[in-house]
């Protein structure tokens, strides 16, 4: 969401708030009061208490407590803030601008006014929380859409598709049965969809294995790729195509295809945690490898942050001539997942 849109949203909220406060006070106050004095003072206090409460919630309480699921602390601090920011301005205005409040003559009326402003401040705090949640949700949805669009585009890499089809075409003349098997693997890859938010880890592993098989036909070195899986993958759920971009990145930048284990991929499953490592041999002098935080890896980091937040770690290193990515993620089991 653009900053200008957010600003307009805030302006619209305060205009509506100003109108509602003025209108409600105009129709509900029984005692006669001056339109120029009393109503102005009421609105001034309402705006002061409301705006302070609103932006304390918006910028401090919501991101620091509500978003971090500290609900009890958020509620207690929210009530405390509403009381403090309402009582102090009301007292100041009552004492120093008493002539504006000509209808306030009894202590119980003053207390009643303070209670009303406390509730009004609390209302503004709740509205601030709702608006901040809505804006954050919209941003997350848009970010997810952008990342998934980038992922969809990467799935159908025309170079990979063209090279694979060309290799299969050449293979048909030498070994038709083997070429047919590779063609089936390619069709399985193209059928792999992103409609589900989460898939079984077994499906992700199966996708990786088919992808690696297709990459192997591009070199005569059978030891070019090292792929290891250990642990029990059954029952765990993962976001689709979460690991494959790291592997694609390795194939994109690897050098020395005649070297054994030029690309090494390891997936270790420990309970509900996976430890994924993908490394490849590379030439440090190549311009494309000078920045280990390229656009592709940056997108993957954003996607991990969006989907798993504090449930993952991503480490990227490039010692000597080995580029390595390590990603540890805590997943959910199929029984616990309700998406």
mmCIF file of C-alpha atoms in Angstrom:
data_model
loop_
_atom_site.group_PDB
_atom_site.id
_atom_site.type_symbol
_atom_site.label_atom_id
_atom_site.label_comp_id
_atom_site.label_asym_id
_atom_site.label_seq_id
_atom_site.Cartn_x
_atom_site.Cartn_y
_atom_site.Cartn_z
ATOM 1 C CA UNK A 1 0.000 0.000 0.000
ATOM 2 C CA UNK A 2 1.385 3.403 -1.011
ATOM 3 C CA UNK A 3 2.272 5.927 1.693
ATOM 4 C CA UNK A 4 -0.069 8.468 0.117
ATOM 5 C CA UNK A 5 -2.943 5.978 0.426
ATOM 6 C CA UNK A 6 -2.143 5.387 4.098
ATOM 7 C CA UNK A 7 -2.028 9.157 4.743
ATOM 8 C CA UNK A 8 -5.399 9.623 3.027
ATOM 9 C CA UNK A 9 -6.814 6.786 5.133
ATOM 10 C CA UNK A 10 -5.680 8.527 8.323
ATOM 11 C CA UNK A 11 -7.036 11.904 7.184
ATOM 12 C CA UNK A 12 -10.391 10.338 6.311
ATOM 13 C CA UNK A 13 -10.546 8.645 9.718
ATOM 14 C CA UNK A 14 -9.929 11.895 11.622
ATOM 15 C CA UNK A 15 -12.427 13.865 9.552
ATOM 16 C CA UNK A 16 -15.101 11.254 10.269
ATOM 17 C CA UNK A 17 -14.065 11.157 13.931
ATOM 18 C CA UNK A 18 -14.255 14.955 14.220
ATOM 19 C CA UNK A 19 -17.710 15.043 12.673
ATOM 20 C CA UNK A 20 -19.075 12.205 14.840
ATOM 21 C CA UNK A 21 -17.704 13.661 18.108
ATOM 22 C CA UNK A 22 -19.078 17.120 17.359
ATOM 23 C CA UNK A 23 -22.455 15.795 16.249
ATOM 24 C CA UNK A 24 -22.908 13.427 19.222
ATOM 25 C CA UNK A 25 -22.016 16.127 21.739
ATOM 26 C CA UNK A 26 -24.336 18.578 20.043
ATOM 27 C CA UNK A 27 -27.360 16.266 20.276
ATOM 28 C CA UNK A 28 -26.670 14.659 23.678
ATOM 29 C CA UNK A 29 -25.604 17.499 26.004
ATOM 30 C CA UNK A 30 -28.687 18.588 27.967
ATOM 31 C CA UNK A 31 -27.388 21.781 29.525
ATOM 32 C CA UNK A 32 -27.235 24.858 27.306
ATOM 33 C CA UNK A 33 -23.722 25.707 26.221
ATOM 34 C CA UNK A 34 -21.974 28.069 23.899
ATOM 35 C CA UNK A 35 -21.327 26.788 20.383
ATOM 36 C CA UNK A 36 -18.149 28.886 20.256
ATOM 37 C CA UNK A 37 -16.827 27.839 23.663
ATOM 38 C CA UNK A 38 -18.131 24.593 25.105
ATOM 39 C CA UNK A 39 -18.330 22.580 21.887
ATOM 40 C CA UNK A 40 -14.879 23.758 20.821
ATOM 41 C CA UNK A 41 -13.379 22.686 24.160
ATOM 42 C CA UNK A 42 -15.068 19.273 24.009
ATOM 43 C CA UNK A 43 -13.772 18.644 20.498
ATOM 44 C CA UNK A 44 -10.291 19.903 21.461
ATOM 45 C CA UNK A 45 -10.062 17.417 24.338
ATOM 46 C CA UNK A 46 -11.528 14.625 22.190
ATOM 47 C CA UNK A 47 -8.987 15.230 19.423
ATOM 48 C CA UNK A 48 -6.084 15.520 21.902
ATOM 49 C CA UNK A 49 -6.855 12.346 23.848
ATOM 50 C CA UNK A 50 -7.937 10.449 20.756
ATOM 51 C CA UNK A 51 -4.889 11.264 18.637
ATOM 52 C CA UNK A 52 -2.378 10.539 21.402
ATOM 53 C CA UNK A 53 -4.020 7.203 22.172
ATOM 54 C CA UNK A 54 -4.419 6.342 18.481
ATOM 55 C CA UNK A 55 -0.763 6.865 17.567
ATOM 56 C CA UNK A 56 0.660 5.295 20.726
ATOM 57 C CA UNK A 57 -1.327 2.184 19.797
ATOM 58 C CA UNK A 58 -0.499 2.482 16.095
ATOM 59 C CA UNK A 59 3.267 2.976 16.339
ATOM 60 C CA UNK A 60 4.130 1.310 19.662
ATOM 61 C CA UNK A 61 1.655 -1.106 21.218
ATOM 62 C CA UNK A 62 0.449 -2.920 18.098
ATOM 63 C CA UNK A 63 3.844 -3.700 16.477
ATOM 64 C CA UNK A 64 5.705 -4.285 19.754
ATOM 65 C CA UNK A 65 3.113 -6.354 21.604
ATOM 66 C CA UNK A 66 0.056 -7.357 19.542
ATOM 67 C CA UNK A 67 2.026 -8.541 16.502
ATOM 68 C CA UNK A 68 4.346 -10.486 18.819
ATOM 69 C CA UNK A 69 1.312 -12.206 20.414
ATOM 70 C CA UNK A 70 1.808 -10.615 23.834
ATOM 71 C CA UNK A 71 -1.943 -10.175 24.142
ATOM 72 C CA UNK A 72 -2.280 -9.687 27.907
ATOM 73 C CA UNK A 73 0.493 -7.095 28.039
ATOM 74 C CA UNK A 74 -1.021 -5.356 25.017
ATOM 75 C CA UNK A 75 -4.448 -5.163 26.714
ATOM 76 C CA UNK A 76 -3.091 -3.904 30.051
ATOM 77 C CA UNK A 77 -0.851 -1.273 28.479
ATOM 78 C CA UNK A 78 -3.670 -0.241 26.151
ATOM 79 C CA UNK A 79 -6.010 0.418 29.073
ATOM 80 C CA UNK A 80 -3.266 2.244 30.994
ATOM 81 C CA UNK A 81 -2.442 4.470 28.026
ATOM 82 C CA UNK A 82 -6.112 5.295 27.481
ATOM 83 C CA UNK A 83 -6.588 6.284 31.129
ATOM 84 C CA UNK A 84 -3.424 8.403 31.323
ATOM 85 C CA UNK A 85 -3.860 10.287 28.053
ATOM 86 C CA UNK A 86 -7.506 10.996 28.873
ATOM 87 C CA UNK A 87 -7.290 12.117 32.499
ATOM 88 C CA UNK A 88 -4.341 14.482 32.138
ATOM 89 C CA UNK A 89 -5.679 16.577 29.211
ATOM 90 C CA UNK A 90 -9.144 16.642 30.769
ATOM 91 C CA UNK A 91 -7.745 17.935 34.068
ATOM 92 C CA UNK A 92 -5.577 20.544 32.368
ATOM 93 C CA UNK A 93 -8.407 21.830 30.222
ATOM 94 C CA UNK A 94 -10.839 21.772 33.155
ATOM 95 C CA UNK A 95 -8.493 23.799 35.371
ATOM 96 C CA UNK A 96 -6.931 26.271 32.962
ATOM 97 C CA UNK A 97 -9.795 26.648 30.513
ATOM 98 C CA UNK A 98 -12.678 26.308 32.937
ATOM 99 C CA UNK A 99 -14.600 29.119 31.252
ATOM 100 C CA UNK A 100 -14.912 26.956 28.147
ATOM 101 C CA UNK A 101 -16.770 24.332 30.242
ATOM 102 C CA UNK A 102 -19.616 26.537 31.530
ATOM 103 C CA UNK A 103 -21.958 23.528 31.892
ATOM 104 C CA UNK A 104 -19.551 21.647 34.230
ATOM 105 C CA UNK A 105 -20.459 22.628 37.799
ATOM 106 C CA UNK A 106 -20.223 19.395 39.821
ATOM 107 C CA UNK A 107 -17.367 16.982 40.545
ATOM 108 C CA UNK A 108 -19.434 13.976 39.450
ATOM 109 C CA UNK A 109 -19.927 15.625 36.064
ATOM 110 C CA UNK A 110 -16.172 16.149 35.708
ATOM 111 C CA UNK A 111 -15.549 12.488 36.614
ATOM 112 C CA UNK A 112 -18.177 11.432 34.111
ATOM 113 C CA UNK A 113 -16.479 13.497 31.409
ATOM 114 C CA UNK A 114 -13.111 11.925 32.236
ATOM 115 C CA UNK A 115 -14.589 8.431 32.032
ATOM 116 C CA UNK A 116 -16.119 9.274 28.667
ATOM 117 C CA UNK A 117 -12.791 10.516 27.323
ATOM 118 C CA UNK A 118 -11.024 7.423 28.681
ATOM 119 C CA UNK A 119 -13.455 5.229 26.760
ATOM 120 C CA UNK A 120 -13.061 7.473 23.730
ATOM 121 C CA UNK A 121 -9.268 7.119 23.903
ATOM 122 C CA UNK A 122 -9.628 3.356 24.242
ATOM 123 C CA UNK A 123 -11.931 3.322 21.226
ATOM 124 C CA UNK A 124 -9.304 5.199 19.206
ATOM 125 C CA UNK A 125 -6.689 2.707 20.332
ATOM 126 C CA UNK A 126 -8.816 -0.208 19.157
ATOM 127 C CA UNK A 127 -9.450 1.531 15.829
ATOM 128 C CA UNK A 128 -5.704 2.158 15.465
ATOM 129 C CA UNK A 129 -5.063 -1.543 16.045
ATOM 130 C CA UNK A 130 -7.674 -2.544 13.460
ATOM 131 C CA UNK A 131 -6.317 -0.098 10.871
ATOM 132 C CA UNK A 132 -2.703 -1.190 11.488
ATOM 133 C CA UNK A 133 -3.714 -4.861 11.226
ATOM 134 C CA UNK A 134 -5.621 -4.209 7.987
ATOM 135 C CA UNK A 135 -2.704 -2.303 6.429
ATOM 136 C CA UNK A 136 -0.194 -4.958 7.509
ATOM 137 C CA UNK A 137 -2.431 -7.749 6.198
ATOM 138 C CA UNK A 138 -2.787 -5.981 2.851
ATOM 139 C CA UNK A 139 0.981 -5.478 2.604
ATOM 140 C CA UNK A 140 1.593 -9.154 3.430
ATOM 141 C CA UNK A 141 -0.915 -10.292 0.805
ATOM 142 C CA UNK A 142 0.622 -8.034 -1.844
ATOM 143 C CA UNK A 143 4.149 -9.139 -0.924
ATOM 144 C CA UNK A 144 3.104 -12.777 -1.109
ATOM 145 C CA UNK A 145 1.492 -12.218 -4.512
ATOM 146 C CA UNK A 146 4.643 -10.510 -5.833
ATOM 147 C CA UNK A 147 6.902 -13.266 -4.513
ATOM 148 C CA UNK A 148 4.683 -16.025 -5.886
ATOM 149 C CA UNK A 149 4.516 -14.261 -9.256
ATOM 150 C CA UNK A 150 8.314 -14.145 -9.315
ATOM 151 C CA UNK A 151 8.335 -17.817 -8.357
ATOM 152 C CA UNK A 152 5.883 -18.723 -11.115
ATOM 153 C CA UNK A 153 8.069 -16.922 -13.658
ATOM 154 C CA UNK A 154 11.140 -18.763 -12.420
ATOM 155 C CA UNK A 155 9.354 -22.113 -12.670
ATOM 156 C CA UNK A 156 9.093 -21.807 -16.411
ATOM 157 C CA UNK A 157 12.655 -20.689 -17.098
ATOM 158 C CA UNK A 158 12.718 -20.753 -20.921
ATOM 159 C CA UNK A 159 16.441 -21.605 -20.994
ATOM 160 C CA UNK A 160 15.990 -24.620 -18.734
ATOM 161 C CA UNK A 161 12.909 -25.750 -20.657
ATOM 162 C CA UNK A 162 14.557 -25.298 -24.079
ATOM 163 C CA UNK A 163 17.799 -27.018 -23.056
ATOM 164 C CA UNK A 164 15.958 -29.929 -21.453
ATOM 165 C CA UNK A 165 13.735 -30.485 -24.483
ATOM 166 C CA UNK A 166 16.769 -30.249 -26.765
ATOM 167 C CA UNK A 167 18.661 -32.817 -24.679
ATOM 168 C CA UNK A 168 15.674 -35.167 -24.684
ATOM 169 C CA UNK A 169 15.369 -34.752 -28.448
ATOM 170 C CA UNK A 170 19.011 -35.766 -28.902
ATOM 171 C CA UNK A 171 18.586 -38.655 -26.466
ATOM 172 C CA UNK A 172 15.606 -40.069 -28.387
ATOM 173 C CA UNK A 173 17.891 -41.255 -31.195
ATOM 174 C CA UNK A 174 20.266 -43.021 -28.791
ATOM 175 C CA UNK A 175 17.921 -44.339 -26.085
ATOM 176 C CA UNK A 176 14.213 -43.863 -26.740
ATOM 177 C CA UNK A 177 13.141 -45.556 -23.501
ATOM 178 C CA UNK A 178 15.369 -43.344 -21.367
ATOM 179 C CA UNK A 179 14.243 -40.247 -23.299
ATOM 180 C CA UNK A 180 10.614 -41.182 -22.638
ATOM 181 C CA UNK A 181 11.339 -41.460 -18.903
ATOM 182 C CA UNK A 182 12.934 -38.002 -18.876
ATOM 183 C CA UNK A 183 10.005 -36.570 -20.816
ATOM 184 C CA UNK A 184 7.638 -37.917 -18.154
ATOM 185 C CA UNK A 185 9.734 -36.285 -15.434
ATOM 186 C CA UNK A 186 9.562 -32.977 -17.295
ATOM 187 C CA UNK A 187 5.778 -33.215 -17.649
ATOM 188 C CA UNK A 188 5.520 -33.964 -13.911
ATOM 189 C CA UNK A 189 7.509 -30.817 -13.163
ATOM 190 C CA UNK A 190 5.289 -28.687 -15.379
ATOM 191 C CA UNK A 191 2.230 -30.107 -13.613
ATOM 192 C CA UNK A 192 3.532 -29.084 -10.222
ATOM 193 C CA UNK A 193 1.095 -26.350 -9.168
ATOM 194 C CA UNK A 194 1.157 -23.527 -6.620
ATOM 195 C CA UNK A 195 -2.542 -23.461 -5.817
ATOM 196 C CA UNK A 196 -1.987 -25.065 -2.405
ATOM 197 C CA UNK A 197 -0.451 -22.926 0.310
ATOM 198 C CA UNK A 198 1.336 -25.979 1.707
ATOM 199 C CA UNK A 199 2.223 -29.417 0.352
ATOM 200 C CA UNK A 200 3.765 -32.547 1.820
ATOM 201 C CA UNK A 201 7.532 -32.382 2.219
ATOM 202 C CA UNK A 202 7.630 -35.668 0.285
ATOM 203 C CA UNK A 203 6.195 -33.842 -2.745
ATOM 204 C CA UNK A 204 8.862 -31.148 -2.542
ATOM 205 C CA UNK A 205 11.560 -33.838 -2.319
ATOM 206 C CA UNK A 206 10.045 -35.678 -5.297
ATOM 207 C CA UNK A 207 10.052 -32.442 -7.302
ATOM 208 C CA UNK A 208 13.715 -31.821 -6.440
ATOM 209 C CA UNK A 209 14.713 -35.351 -7.469
ATOM 210 C CA UNK A 210 12.987 -35.030 -10.856
ATOM 211 C CA UNK A 211 14.572 -31.632 -11.402
ATOM 212 C CA UNK A 212 18.022 -33.060 -10.624
ATOM 213 C CA UNK A 213 17.468 -35.981 -12.994
ATOM 214 C CA UNK A 214 16.736 -33.550 -15.803
ATOM 215 C CA UNK A 215 19.835 -31.524 -14.955
ATOM 216 C CA UNK A 216 22.005 -34.662 -15.016
ATOM 217 C CA UNK A 217 21.331 -35.286 -18.698
ATOM 218 C CA UNK A 218 23.149 -32.031 -19.490
ATOM 219 C CA UNK A 219 26.533 -33.469 -18.460
ATOM 220 C CA UNK A 220 28.430 -36.705 -18.971
ATOM 221 C CA UNK A 221 29.798 -36.595 -15.423
ATOM 222 C CA UNK A 222 27.547 -38.848 -13.327
ATOM 223 C CA UNK A 223 29.170 -37.567 -10.115
ATOM 224 C CA UNK A 224 28.468 -33.933 -10.990
ATOM 225 C CA UNK A 225 25.586 -33.672 -8.497
ATOM 226 C CA UNK A 226 25.542 -34.991 -4.936
ATOM 227 C CA UNK A 227 22.065 -35.321 -3.406
ATOM 228 C CA UNK A 228 21.396 -36.689 0.082
ATOM 229 C CA UNK A 229 18.211 -37.008 2.132
ATOM 230 C CA UNK A 230 18.101 -38.309 5.691
ATOM 231 C CA UNK A 231 15.343 -38.521 8.267
ATOM 232 C CA UNK A 232 11.606 -39.144 8.053
ATOM 233 C CA UNK A 233 9.862 -36.789 5.609
ATOM 234 C CA UNK A 234 6.369 -38.257 5.996
ATOM 235 C CA UNK A 235 3.596 -36.067 7.398
ATOM 236 C CA UNK A 236 5.437 -32.729 7.310
ATOM 237 C CA UNK A 237 4.034 -29.769 5.368
ATOM 238 C CA UNK A 238 6.035 -27.116 3.518
ATOM 239 C CA UNK A 239 5.306 -24.150 1.245
ATOM 240 C CA UNK A 240 5.534 -25.347 -2.384
ATOM 241 C CA UNK A 241 8.808 -24.839 -4.241
ATOM 242 C CA UNK A 242 10.458 -23.326 -1.199
ATOM 243 C CA UNK A 243 13.795 -25.114 -1.651
ATOM 244 C CA UNK A 244 14.063 -25.430 -5.430
ATOM 245 C CA UNK A 245 15.081 -21.763 -6.071
ATOM 246 C CA UNK A 246 18.248 -22.323 -4.008
ATOM 247 C CA UNK A 247 19.063 -25.327 -6.208
ATOM 248 C CA UNK A 248 18.293 -23.375 -9.385
ATOM 249 C CA UNK A 249 20.650 -20.657 -8.173
ATOM 250 C CA UNK A 250 23.389 -23.267 -7.700
ATOM 251 C CA UNK A 251 22.999 -24.552 -11.265
ATOM 252 C CA UNK A 252 22.965 -21.000 -12.576
ATOM 253 C CA UNK A 253 26.310 -20.074 -11.026
ATOM 254 C CA UNK A 254 28.206 -23.383 -10.810
ATOM 255 C CA UNK A 255 31.517 -23.684 -12.661
ATOM 256 C CA UNK A 256 33.528 -26.784 -13.524
ATOM 257 C CA UNK A 257 30.854 -29.283 -14.540
ATOM 258 C CA UNK A 258 33.504 -32.006 -14.835
ATOM 259 C CA UNK A 259 34.270 -31.734 -11.120
ATOM 260 C CA UNK A 260 32.728 -34.403 -8.899
ATOM 261 C CA UNK A 261 30.181 -33.005 -6.421
ATOM 262 C CA UNK A 262 30.341 -29.594 -8.091
ATOM 263 C CA UNK A 263 26.845 -29.182 -6.674
ATOM 264 C CA UNK A 264 26.133 -30.707 -3.270
ATOM 265 C CA UNK A 265 22.616 -30.750 -1.806
ATOM 266 C CA UNK A 266 21.708 -32.194 1.581
ATOM 267 C CA UNK A 267 18.335 -32.354 3.337
ATOM 268 C CA UNK A 268 18.243 -33.550 6.939
ATOM 269 C CA UNK A 269 14.903 -34.024 8.709
ATOM 270 C CA UNK A 270 14.907 -33.935 12.512
ATOM 271 C CA UNK A 271 11.406 -34.236 13.926
ATOM 272 C CA UNK A 272 9.507 -31.199 12.633
ATOM 273 C CA UNK A 273 12.703 -29.373 11.651
ATOM 274 C CA UNK A 274 14.491 -29.542 8.310
ATOM 275 C CA UNK A 275 18.124 -28.603 7.732
ATOM 276 C CA UNK A 276 18.735 -27.849 4.044
ATOM 277 C CA UNK A 277 22.165 -27.096 2.602
ATOM 278 C CA UNK A 278 22.960 -26.362 -1.034
ATOM 279 C CA UNK A 279 26.505 -25.572 -2.147
ATOM 280 C CA UNK A 280 28.237 -25.220 -5.486
ATOM 281 C CA UNK A 281 31.708 -24.615 -6.878
ATOM 282 C CA UNK A 282 32.048 -21.145 -8.379
ATOM 283 C CA UNK A 283 34.568 -18.697 -9.752
ATOM 284 C CA UNK A 284 34.885 -15.742 -7.310
ATOM 285 C CA UNK A 285 36.063 -13.532 -10.175
ATOM 286 C CA UNK A 286 32.748 -13.813 -11.988
ATOM 287 C CA UNK A 287 30.755 -10.539 -11.624
ATOM 288 C CA UNK A 288 27.507 -12.428 -11.017
ATOM 289 C CA UNK A 289 28.965 -13.985 -7.855
ATOM 290 C CA UNK A 290 30.480 -10.908 -6.249
ATOM 291 C CA UNK A 291 27.218 -10.136 -4.480
ATOM 292 C CA UNK A 292 26.058 -13.093 -2.425
ATOM 293 C CA UNK A 293 22.769 -11.345 -1.705
ATOM 294 C CA UNK A 294 21.432 -11.193 -5.265
ATOM 295 C CA UNK A 295 17.842 -10.526 -6.257
ATOM 296 C CA UNK A 296 16.860 -14.207 -6.344
ATOM 297 C CA UNK A 297 18.158 -14.932 -2.846
ATOM 298 C CA UNK A 298 16.684 -11.665 -1.604
ATOM 299 C CA UNK A 299 13.250 -12.761 -2.838
ATOM 300 C CA UNK A 300 13.692 -16.120 -1.133
ATOM 301 C CA UNK A 301 14.610 -14.429 2.138
ATOM 302 C CA UNK A 302 11.470 -12.280 1.902
ATOM 303 C CA UNK A 303 9.335 -15.337 1.182
ATOM 304 C CA UNK A 304 10.786 -17.189 4.167
ATOM 305 C CA UNK A 305 10.184 -14.165 6.391
ATOM 306 C CA UNK A 306 6.597 -13.905 5.200
ATOM 307 C CA UNK A 307 5.792 -17.610 5.574
ATOM 308 C CA UNK A 308 7.874 -18.689 8.571
ATOM 309 C CA UNK A 309 8.941 -15.470 10.354
ATOM 310 C CA UNK A 310 10.825 -16.529 13.501
ATOM 311 C CA UNK A 311 10.644 -20.236 12.606
ATOM 312 C CA UNK A 312 13.640 -20.243 10.255
ATOM 313 C CA UNK A 313 17.300 -19.291 9.867
ATOM 314 C CA UNK A 314 19.013 -18.573 6.545
ATOM 315 C CA UNK A 315 22.801 -18.459 6.290
ATOM 316 C CA UNK A 316 24.657 -17.582 3.087
ATOM 317 C CA UNK A 317 28.424 -17.954 2.849
ATOM 318 C CA UNK A 318 31.067 -18.004 0.128
ATOM 319 C CA UNK A 319 34.402 -19.199 1.555
ATOM 320 C CA UNK A 320 37.086 -19.595 -1.120
ATOM 321 C CA UNK A 321 35.429 -21.081 -4.214
ATOM 322 C CA UNK A 322 32.373 -22.693 -2.568
ATOM 323 C CA UNK A 323 29.059 -20.846 -2.435
ATOM 324 C CA UNK A 324 26.779 -22.281 0.245
ATOM 325 C CA UNK A 325 23.235 -21.686 1.446
ATOM 326 C CA UNK A 326 21.951 -23.227 4.667
ATOM 327 C CA UNK A 327 18.297 -22.978 5.629
ATOM 328 C CA UNK A 328 16.795 -24.436 8.800
ATOM 329 C CA UNK A 329 12.999 -24.356 9.060
ATOM 330 C CA UNK A 330 10.575 -25.595 11.680
ATOM 331 C CA UNK A 331 7.641 -27.096 9.789
ATOM 332 C CA UNK A 332 4.179 -28.262 10.800
ATOM 333 C CA UNK A 333 2.933 -31.816 10.630
ATOM 334 C CA UNK A 334 0.029 -32.792 8.396
ATOM 335 C CA UNK A 335 -2.128 -33.539 11.437
ATOM 336 C CA UNK A 336 -1.616 -30.064 12.898
ATOM 337 C CA UNK A 337 -1.930 -28.138 9.659
ATOM 338 C CA UNK A 338 -5.361 -26.755 8.813
ATOM 339 C CA UNK A 339 -4.727 -24.786 5.637
#
